[in-house]
PDB file of C-alpha atoms in Angstrom:
ATOM      1  CA  VAL B 199       4.887  62.660 -38.839  1.00  0.00           C
ATOM      2  CA  GLN B 200       6.247  59.703 -37.488  1.00  0.00           C
ATOM      3  CA  GLY B 201       8.166  57.886 -40.114  1.00  0.00           C
ATOM      4  CA  GLY B 202       8.680  53.720 -40.944  1.00  0.00           C
ATOM      5  CA  LEU B 203       5.048  53.457 -41.755  1.00  0.00           C
ATOM      6  CA  VAL B 204       3.090  52.325 -44.531  1.00  0.00           C
ATOM      7  CA  HIS B 205       1.229  55.641 -45.699  1.00  0.00           C
ATOM      8  CA  HIS B 206      -1.912  55.159 -47.172  1.00  0.00           C
ATOM      9  CA  ARG B 207      -4.488  56.845 -48.423  1.00  0.00           C
ATOM     10  CA  HIS B 208      -2.679  60.369 -48.072  1.00  0.00           C
ATOM     11  CA  ALA B 209      -2.692  61.551 -51.763  1.00  0.00           C
ATOM     12  CA  ASP B 210      -2.819  65.000 -51.032  1.00  0.00           C
ATOM     13  CA  ILE B 211       0.283  64.670 -48.396  1.00  0.00           C
ATOM     14  CA  GLN B 212       4.047  65.275 -49.764  1.00  0.00           C
ATOM     15  CA  GLN B 213       7.251  65.160 -48.608  1.00  0.00           C
ATOM     16  CA  ILE B 214       8.890  68.687 -47.267  1.00  0.00           C
ATOM     17  CA  ALA B 215      11.730  67.471 -45.085  1.00  0.00           C
ATOM     18  CA  VAL B 216      13.284  64.479 -43.488  1.00  0.00           C
ATOM     19  CA  LEU B 217      14.314  65.093 -39.754  1.00  0.00           C
ATOM     20  CA  HIS B 218      15.724  63.302 -36.967  1.00  0.00           C
ATOM     21  CA  VAL B 219      15.455  59.341 -35.868  1.00  0.00           C
ATOM     22  CA  GLU B 220      12.963  59.348 -33.149  1.00  0.00           C
ATOM     23  CA  PRO B 221      13.903  55.974 -30.797  1.00  0.00           C
ATOM     24  CA  LEU B 222      11.624  53.646 -29.541  1.00  0.00           C
ATOM     25  CA  HIS B 223      11.461  53.795 -25.855  1.00  0.00           C
ATOM     26  CA  LEU B 224      10.391  50.514 -24.138  1.00  0.00           C
ATOM     27  CA  LEU B 225      10.240  51.088 -20.362  1.00  0.00           C
ATOM     28  CA  VAL B 226       9.354  48.614 -17.620  1.00  0.00           C
ATOM     29  CA  LYS B 227       8.858  48.725 -13.631  1.00  0.00           C
ATOM     30  CA  ARG B 228      11.536  45.913 -12.433  1.00  0.00           C
ATOM     31  CA  ASP B 229      10.137  45.793  -8.909  1.00  0.00           C
ATOM     32  CA  ARG B 230       7.471  44.122 -10.333  1.00  0.00           C
ATOM     33  CA  GLY B 231       9.308  41.437 -11.512  1.00  0.00           C
ATOM     34  CA  GLY B 232      11.476  40.552  -8.614  1.00  0.00           C
ATOM     35  CA  VAL B 233      14.778  42.863  -9.047  1.00  0.00           C
ATOM     36  CA  SER B 234      15.773  44.287  -6.200  1.00  0.00           C
ATOM     37  CA  THR B 235      19.425  45.346  -6.279  1.00  0.00           C
ATOM     38  CA  LYS B 236      19.644  49.217  -6.911  1.00  0.00           C
ATOM     39  CA  GLN B 237      22.555  48.626  -9.745  1.00  0.00           C
ATOM     40  CA  ALA B 238      20.098  45.980 -11.324  1.00  0.00           C
ATOM     41  CA  ALA B 239      17.096  48.903 -11.162  1.00  0.00           C
ATOM     42  CA  LEU B 240      19.289  51.014 -12.910  1.00  0.00           C
ATOM     43  CA  ASP B 241      20.936  49.062 -15.811  1.00  0.00           C
ATOM     44  CA  PRO B 242      18.877  48.817 -19.095  1.00  0.00           C
ATOM     45  CA  MET B 243      17.707  44.818 -19.650  1.00  0.00           C
ATOM     46  CA  THR B 244      18.576  42.695 -22.077  1.00  0.00           C
ATOM     47  CA  ILE B 245      15.697  41.271 -23.795  1.00  0.00           C
ATOM     48  CA  LYS B 246      16.811  37.949 -22.123  1.00  0.00           C
ATOM     49  CA  GLN B 247      16.040  39.291 -18.922  1.00  0.00           C
ATOM     50  CA  LEU B 248      12.780  40.773 -20.486  1.00  0.00           C
ATOM     51  CA  ASP B 249      11.843  37.221 -21.240  1.00  0.00           C
ATOM     52  CA  SER B 250      12.546  36.625 -17.467  1.00  0.00           C
ATOM     53  CA  TRP B 251      10.562  39.460 -15.929  1.00  0.00           C
ATOM     54  CA  VAL B 252       7.628  38.835 -17.462  1.00  0.00           C
ATOM     55  CA  ALA B 253       7.502  35.105 -16.877  1.00  0.00           C
ATOM     56  CA  SER B 254       8.021  36.171 -13.335  1.00  0.00           C
ATOM     57  CA  CYS B 255       5.304  38.580 -13.594  1.00  0.00           C
ATOM     58  CA  LEU B 256       3.206  36.162 -14.453  1.00  0.00           C
ATOM     59  CA  ASP B 257       4.354  33.407 -11.958  1.00  0.00           C
ATOM     60  CA  ARG B 258       3.250  36.110  -9.157  1.00  0.00           C
ATOM     61  CA  ARG B 259       0.335  38.385 -10.231  1.00  0.00           C
ATOM     62  CA  GLY B 260      -0.957  35.572 -13.339  1.00  0.00           C
ATOM     63  CA  THR B 261      -0.651  38.980 -15.599  1.00  0.00           C
ATOM     64  CA  VAL B 262       1.555  41.014 -17.086  1.00  0.00           C
ATOM     65  CA  ARG B 263       0.329  44.729 -18.654  1.00  0.00           C
ATOM     66  CA  PHE B 264       2.291  46.312 -21.851  1.00  0.00           C
ATOM     67  CA  ASN B 265       0.785  49.608 -22.757  1.00  0.00           C
ATOM     68  CA  VAL B 266       1.301  50.386 -26.707  1.00  0.00           C
ATOM     69  CA  SER B 267      -0.268  53.443 -27.128  1.00  0.00           C
ATOM     70  CA  THR B 268      -3.538  54.402 -28.870  1.00  0.00           C
ATOM     71  CA  THR B 269      -4.236  52.402 -31.845  1.00  0.00           C
ATOM     72  CA  GLY B 270      -3.671  54.066 -34.694  1.00  0.00           C
ATOM     73  CA  SER B 271      -0.416  55.880 -33.392  1.00  0.00           C
ATOM     74  CA  GLY B 272       2.844  55.351 -34.845  1.00  0.00           C
ATOM     75  CA  THR B 273       3.925  53.626 -31.726  1.00  0.00           C
ATOM     76  CA  TYR B 274       1.137  51.328 -31.224  1.00  0.00           C
ATOM     77  CA  ALA B 275       1.827  50.234 -34.538  1.00  0.00           C
ATOM     78  CA  LEU B 276       5.639  49.461 -34.108  1.00  0.00           C
ATOM     79  CA  ALA B 277       4.813  48.310 -30.456  1.00  0.00           C
ATOM     80  CA  THR B 278       2.610  45.741 -31.257  1.00  0.00           C
ATOM     81  CA  GLU B 279       5.159  44.897 -34.162  1.00  0.00           C
ATOM     82  CA  LEU B 280       8.284  44.254 -31.911  1.00  0.00           C
ATOM     83  CA  LEU B 281       5.653  42.109 -29.652  1.00  0.00           C
ATOM     84  CA  ARG B 282       4.856  39.752 -32.043  1.00  0.00           C
ATOM     85  CA  LEU B 283       8.111  39.227 -32.996  1.00  0.00           C
ATOM     86  CA  PHE B 284       8.926  38.386 -29.918  1.00  0.00           C
ATOM     87  CA  GLY B 285       5.853  35.859 -29.653  1.00  0.00           C
ATOM     88  CA  TYR B 286       3.785  38.000 -27.373  1.00  0.00           C
ATOM     89  CA  GLN B 287       0.229  37.969 -27.956  1.00  0.00           C
ATOM     90  CA  ASN B 288      -2.706  39.839 -26.542  1.00  0.00           C
ATOM     91  CA  ASP B 289      -4.464  37.680 -24.150  1.00  0.00           C
ATOM     92  CA  SER B 290      -6.227  37.599 -21.007  1.00  0.00           C
ATOM     93  CA  ARG B 291      -2.182  36.782 -18.996  1.00  0.00           C
ATOM     94  CA  ILE B 292      -0.321  39.323 -21.708  1.00  0.00           C
ATOM     95  CA  GLN B 293      -2.327  42.168 -21.990  1.00  0.00           C
ATOM     96  CA  PHE B 294      -1.772  45.301 -24.616  1.00  0.00           C
ATOM     97  CA  THR B 295      -3.213  48.057 -23.174  1.00  0.00           C
ATOM     98  CA  GLN B 296      -3.673  51.313 -24.848  1.00  0.00           C
ATOM     99  CA  ALA B 297      -3.705  54.525 -22.592  1.00  0.00           C
ATOM    100  CA  SER B 298      -2.827  57.690 -23.582  1.00  0.00           C
ATOM    101  CA  TYR B 299       0.158  59.222 -22.101  1.00  0.00           C
ATOM    102  CA  GLU B 300      -1.938  61.950 -20.632  1.00  0.00           C
ATOM    103  CA  LYS B 301      -4.309  59.470 -18.492  1.00  0.00           C
ATOM    104  CA  LEU B 302      -0.960  57.371 -18.000  1.00  0.00           C
ATOM    105  CA  LEU B 303       0.666  60.193 -15.693  1.00  0.00           C
ATOM    106  CA  ALA B 304      -2.236  61.034 -14.114  1.00  0.00           C
ATOM    107  CA  THR B 305      -2.306  57.434 -12.733  1.00  0.00           C
ATOM    108  CA  ASN B 306      -0.667  56.571  -9.699  1.00  0.00           C
ATOM    109  CA  SER B 307       2.180  54.356 -10.067  1.00  0.00           C
ATOM    110  CA  LYS B 308       0.964  50.940  -8.299  1.00  0.00           C
ATOM    111  CA  LYS B 309      -1.591  50.959 -11.173  1.00  0.00           C
ATOM    112  CA  MET B 310       0.347  51.479 -13.891  1.00  0.00           C
ATOM    113  CA  PRO B 311       1.508  49.276 -16.806  1.00  0.00           C
ATOM    114  CA  ASP B 312       4.209  47.029 -16.087  1.00  0.00           C
ATOM    115  CA  ALA B 313       5.680  48.095 -19.432  1.00  0.00           C
ATOM    116  CA  ILE B 314       5.366  51.048 -21.620  1.00  0.00           C
ATOM    117  CA  PHE B 315       6.160  51.873 -25.396  1.00  0.00           C
ATOM    118  CA  THR B 316       6.557  55.481 -26.959  1.00  0.00           C
ATOM    119  CA  VAL B 317       8.630  56.531 -29.866  1.00  0.00           C
ATOM    120  CA  SER B 318       9.470  60.316 -29.143  1.00  0.00           C
ATOM    121  CA  SER B 319      12.504  62.353 -29.955  1.00  0.00           C
ATOM    122  CA  LEU B 320      14.623  62.843 -27.491  1.00  0.00           C
ATOM    123  CA  PRO B 321      14.403  63.808 -24.503  1.00  0.00           C
ATOM    124  CA  SER B 322      10.700  62.790 -24.079  1.00  0.00           C
ATOM    125  CA  PRO B 323       9.255  64.493 -21.322  1.00  0.00           C
ATOM    126  CA  VAL B 324       7.093  61.640 -20.607  1.00  0.00           C
ATOM    127  CA  VAL B 325      10.250  59.172 -20.490  1.00  0.00           C
ATOM    128  CA  LYS B 326      11.543  61.432 -18.179  1.00  0.00           C
ATOM    129  CA  GLU B 327       8.520  61.506 -15.678  1.00  0.00           C
ATOM    130  CA  LEU B 328       8.260  57.713 -15.865  1.00  0.00           C
ATOM    131  CA  ILE B 329      11.912  57.212 -14.688  1.00  0.00           C
ATOM    132  CA  VAL B 330      12.006  60.116 -12.016  1.00  0.00           C
ATOM    133  CA  GLN B 331       8.480  59.927 -10.427  1.00  0.00           C
ATOM    134  CA  HIS B 332       7.244  56.440 -11.138  1.00  0.00           C
ATOM    135  CA  GLY B 333      10.585  54.222 -11.345  1.00  0.00           C
ATOM    136  CA  PHE B 334      10.716  52.774 -14.941  1.00  0.00           C
ATOM    137  CA  GLN B 335      13.705  51.458 -16.134  1.00  0.00           C
ATOM    138  CA  PHE B 336      15.255  50.789 -20.184  1.00  0.00           C
ATOM    139  CA  VAL B 337      15.064  47.619 -21.966  1.00  0.00           C
ATOM    140  CA  ALA B 338      17.464  47.637 -24.591  1.00  0.00           C
ATOM    141  CA  LEU B 339      16.235  46.501 -28.545  1.00  0.00           C
ATOM    142  CA  PRO B 340      18.804  45.660 -30.545  1.00  0.00           C
ATOM    143  CA  VAL B 341      16.534  44.178 -33.239  1.00  0.00           C
ATOM    144  CA  THR B 342      16.791  46.298 -35.892  1.00  0.00           C
ATOM    145  CA  GLU B 343      18.026  43.621 -38.077  1.00  0.00           C
ATOM    146  CA  ALA B 344      15.303  41.043 -37.068  1.00  0.00           C
ATOM    147  CA  VAL B 345      12.590  43.731 -37.808  1.00  0.00           C
ATOM    148  CA  ARG B 346      13.927  44.195 -41.116  1.00  0.00           C
ATOM    149  CA  THR B 347      14.467  40.611 -42.164  1.00  0.00           C
ATOM    150  CA  ASP B 348      11.280  39.302 -40.880  1.00  0.00           C
ATOM    151  CA  TRP B 349       9.660  37.472 -43.564  1.00  0.00           C
ATOM    152  CA  SER B 350       6.780  35.732 -41.468  1.00  0.00           C
ATOM    153  CA  VAL B 351       4.433  38.615 -41.935  1.00  0.00           C
ATOM    154  CA  ALA B 352       2.029  36.808 -44.726  1.00  0.00           C
ATOM    155  CA  SER B 353       0.040  39.972 -46.012  1.00  0.00           C
ATOM    156  CA  ASP B 354       1.178  43.698 -47.379  1.00  0.00           C
ATOM    157  CA  ASP B 355      -1.901  45.174 -46.148  1.00  0.00           C
ATOM    158  CA  PRO B 356      -1.007  48.303 -44.317  1.00  0.00           C
ATOM    159  CA  ALA B 357      -4.075  48.384 -42.318  1.00  0.00           C
ATOM    160  CA  MET B 358      -3.211  44.636 -40.715  1.00  0.00           C
ATOM    161  CA  HIS B 359       0.801  45.286 -41.071  1.00  0.00           C
ATOM    162  CA  PRO B 360       1.605  49.184 -41.356  1.00  0.00           C
ATOM    163  CA  VAL B 361       5.072  49.204 -40.146  1.00  0.00           C
ATOM    164  CA  ASP B 362       7.249  49.345 -43.107  1.00  0.00           C
ATOM    165  CA  ARG B 363      10.281  47.263 -42.035  1.00  0.00           C
ATOM    166  CA  LYS B 364      12.658  48.943 -44.355  1.00  0.00           C
ATOM    167  CA  ARG B 365      12.302  52.377 -42.991  1.00  0.00           C
ATOM    168  CA  ILE B 366      13.553  51.031 -39.559  1.00  0.00           C
ATOM    169  CA  VAL B 367      17.018  52.043 -38.481  1.00  0.00           C
ATOM    170  CA  ALA B 368      19.565  51.254 -35.433  1.00  0.00           C
ATOM    171  CA  THR B 369      19.213  54.037 -33.065  1.00  0.00           C
ATOM    172  CA  LYS B 370      20.673  54.658 -29.060  1.00  0.00           C
ATOM    173  CA  VAL B 371      19.312  56.421 -26.487  1.00  0.00           C
ATOM    174  CA  PRO B 372      22.700  58.278 -25.162  1.00  0.00           C
ATOM    175  CA  ALA B 373      23.704  57.466 -21.705  1.00  0.00           C
ATOM    176  CA  PHE B 374      22.756  60.285 -19.327  1.00  0.00           C
ATOM    177  CA  ALA B 375      20.066  61.429 -21.374  1.00  0.00           C
ATOM    178  CA  TYR B 376      17.182  61.204 -18.709  1.00  0.00           C
ATOM    179  CA  ARG B 377      19.109  61.782 -15.606  1.00  0.00           C
ATOM    180  CA  LEU B 378      22.872  62.483 -14.350  1.00  0.00           C
ATOM    181  CA  SER B 379      23.043  61.317 -10.649  1.00  0.00           C
ATOM    182  CA  PRO B 380      21.554  58.562 -10.769  1.00  0.00           C
ATOM    183  CA  PRO B 381      22.725  58.681 -14.356  1.00  0.00           C
ATOM    184  CA  HIS B 382      19.704  57.263 -16.241  1.00  0.00           C
ATOM    185  CA  PRO B 383      20.710  55.184 -18.628  1.00  0.00           C
ATOM    186  CA  PRO B 384      24.168  54.616 -17.086  1.00  0.00           C
ATOM    187  CA  VAL B 385      25.430  53.515 -20.528  1.00  0.00           C
ATOM    188  CA  PRO B 386      23.816  53.937 -24.160  1.00  0.00           C
ATOM    189  CA  VAL B 387      20.810  52.108 -25.118  1.00  0.00           C
ATOM    190  CA  GLU B 388      20.258  50.048 -28.353  1.00  0.00           C
ATOM    191  CA  THR B 389      16.924  50.220 -29.597  1.00  0.00           C
ATOM    192  CA  VAL B 390      15.221  50.843 -33.085  1.00  0.00           C
ATOM    193  CA  GLY B 391      14.167  54.043 -34.517  1.00  0.00           C
ATOM    194  CA  ALA B 392      12.531  55.856 -37.680  1.00  0.00           C
ATOM    195  CA  ARG B 393      12.995  58.999 -39.173  1.00  0.00           C
ATOM    196  CA  LEU B 394      10.788  61.612 -38.086  1.00  0.00           C
ATOM    197  CA  GLN B 395       9.030  63.035 -41.822  1.00  0.00           C
ATOM    198  CA  LEU B 396       7.698  66.904 -42.283  1.00  0.00           C
ATOM    199  CA  VAL B 397       5.141  67.030 -44.472  1.00  0.00           C
ATOM    200  CA  ALA B 398       2.411  69.042 -46.176  1.00  0.00           C
ATOM    201  CA  HIS B 399      -0.859  69.525 -48.093  1.00  0.00           C
ATOM    202  CA  ARG B 400       0.343  69.617 -52.113  1.00  0.00           C
ATOM    203  CA  ASN B 401      -1.524  73.152 -52.669  1.00  0.00           C
ATOM    204  CA  VAL B 402       1.082  74.721 -50.167  1.00  0.00           C
ATOM    205  CA  ALA B 403       2.688  77.453 -52.203  1.00  0.00           C
ATOM    206  CA  ASP B 404       5.958  76.331 -53.401  1.00  0.00           C
ATOM    207  CA  ALA B 405       7.468  79.369 -52.381  1.00  0.00           C
ATOM    208  CA  ALA B 406       6.814  78.805 -48.977  1.00  0.00           C
ATOM    209  CA  VAL B 407       8.032  75.290 -48.687  1.00  0.00           C
ATOM    210  CA  GLU B 408      11.291  76.020 -50.076  1.00  0.00           C
ATOM    211  CA  ARG B 409      11.856  78.555 -47.836  1.00  0.00           C
ATOM    212  CA  LEU B 410      10.927  75.873 -45.207  1.00  0.00           C
ATOM    213  CA  VAL B 411      13.375  73.732 -46.586  1.00  0.00           C
ATOM    214  CA  SER B 412      16.105  76.001 -46.508  1.00  0.00           C
ATOM    215  CA  ALA B 413      15.023  76.598 -42.569  1.00  0.00           C
ATOM    216  CA  VAL B 414      15.574  72.989 -42.218  1.00  0.00           C
ATOM    217  CA  TYR B 415      18.739  72.592 -43.822  1.00  0.00           C
ATOM    218  CA  GLY B 416      20.495  75.764 -44.243  1.00  0.00           C
ATOM    219  CA  SER B 417      20.253  76.878 -40.830  1.00  0.00           C
ATOM    220  CA  PRO B 418      22.106  75.963 -37.700  1.00  0.00           C
ATOM    221  CA  TYR B 419      18.875  74.030 -36.848  1.00  0.00           C
ATOM    222  CA  ALA B 420      20.671  71.179 -38.777  1.00  0.00           C
ATOM    223  CA  ASN B 421      23.478  70.976 -36.697  1.00  0.00           C
ATOM    224  CA  TYR B 422      21.120  69.973 -33.614  1.00  0.00           C
ATOM    225  CA  SER B 423      21.172  66.415 -35.002  1.00  0.00           C
ATOM    226  CA  GLU B 424      24.046  63.977 -34.952  1.00  0.00           C
ATOM    227  CA  PRO B 425      25.174  63.209 -37.692  1.00  0.00           C
ATOM    228  CA  PRO B 426      23.936  67.071 -39.020  1.00  0.00           C
ATOM    229  CA  LEU B 427      20.553  66.992 -41.277  1.00  0.00           C
ATOM    230  CA  ASP B 428      21.451  67.174 -44.445  1.00  0.00           C
ATOM    231  CA  VAL B 429      19.405  67.915 -47.595  1.00  0.00           C
ATOM    232  CA  SER B 430      20.635  64.517 -49.050  1.00  0.00           C
ATOM    233  CA  LEU B 431      18.160  63.067 -46.924  1.00  0.00           C
ATOM    234  CA  LEU B 432      15.464  63.730 -49.098  1.00  0.00           C
ATOM    235  CA  ARG B 433      16.509  61.299 -51.797  1.00  0.00           C
ATOM    236  CA  THR B 434      17.487  58.283 -49.596  1.00  0.00           C
ATOM    237  CA  ALA B 435      15.053  58.651 -46.544  1.00  0.00           C
ATOM    238  CA  ALA B 436      11.677  60.256 -47.791  1.00  0.00           C
ATOM    239  CA  GLU B 437       8.613  58.263 -47.537  1.00  0.00           C
ATOM    240  CA  PHE B 438       5.696  60.192 -49.261  1.00  0.00           C
ATOM    241  CA  PRO B 439       5.910  62.015 -52.678  1.00  0.00           C
ATOM    242  CA  LEU B 440       8.120  65.211 -52.759  1.00  0.00           C
ATOM    243  CA  HIS B 441       6.222  68.729 -52.886  1.00  0.00           C
ATOM    244  CA  ALA B 442       7.697  70.888 -56.167  1.00  0.00           C
ATOM    245  CA  GLY B 443       8.642  73.208 -53.236  1.00  0.00           C
ATOM    246  CA  ALA B 444      11.441  70.729 -52.139  1.00  0.00           C
ATOM    247  CA  ALA B 445      12.463  69.799 -55.334  1.00  0.00           C
ATOM    248  CA  ASN B 446      13.416  73.240 -56.408  1.00  0.00           C
ATOM    249  CA  TYR B 447      15.575  73.795 -53.304  1.00  0.00           C
TER     250      TYR B 447
END
């Protein structure tokens, strides 16, 4: 399951392993904001440029649509939290749409939302199709410290604010992650992310969990991440109570 969330009402779910960081991707259709040069269409937008892009969309069309994924998803939680931090509210002009990715990819490019969020492991097939087939570009989000130290949230109710801000980490989408020529992105893109959590029901046999933990941390799979996965993550980054089988490993 996605990490970085306030996990509640899951008393029977326990931690088996902590995996790689999943980055939040924010992609926009720059042609809708008046950017026309070829290189500008490749370079990641800055947050300042995002503000100008939103203003341009509003001036020309009166609305801008951010797709924040479906209600209840991890992407929805993190995307709406960031938009709130940026000062954007869901209203008649700045609209938070909630289409599934299956529905989005079946939509004509001209009818797609102006911006799309997704939390996904790399490389994301959804992101690749949005870039290659529909002309979307990255927005850099170097805002981890702002997210982690934002004390403007008045309520700790996980139903209202489900992001566990202390679990959000800084990460990057590597250069060339989605296309070599033309490069996309041409430079690493700073963003926020959270570690993927491997969990199971507490009644799963301890021996089976021990074998699975060994397969994660004691096999070549651990080296697929950078830096490699290490069992110490269970002490430092677990977000659920530890399963007895994991504790025995």
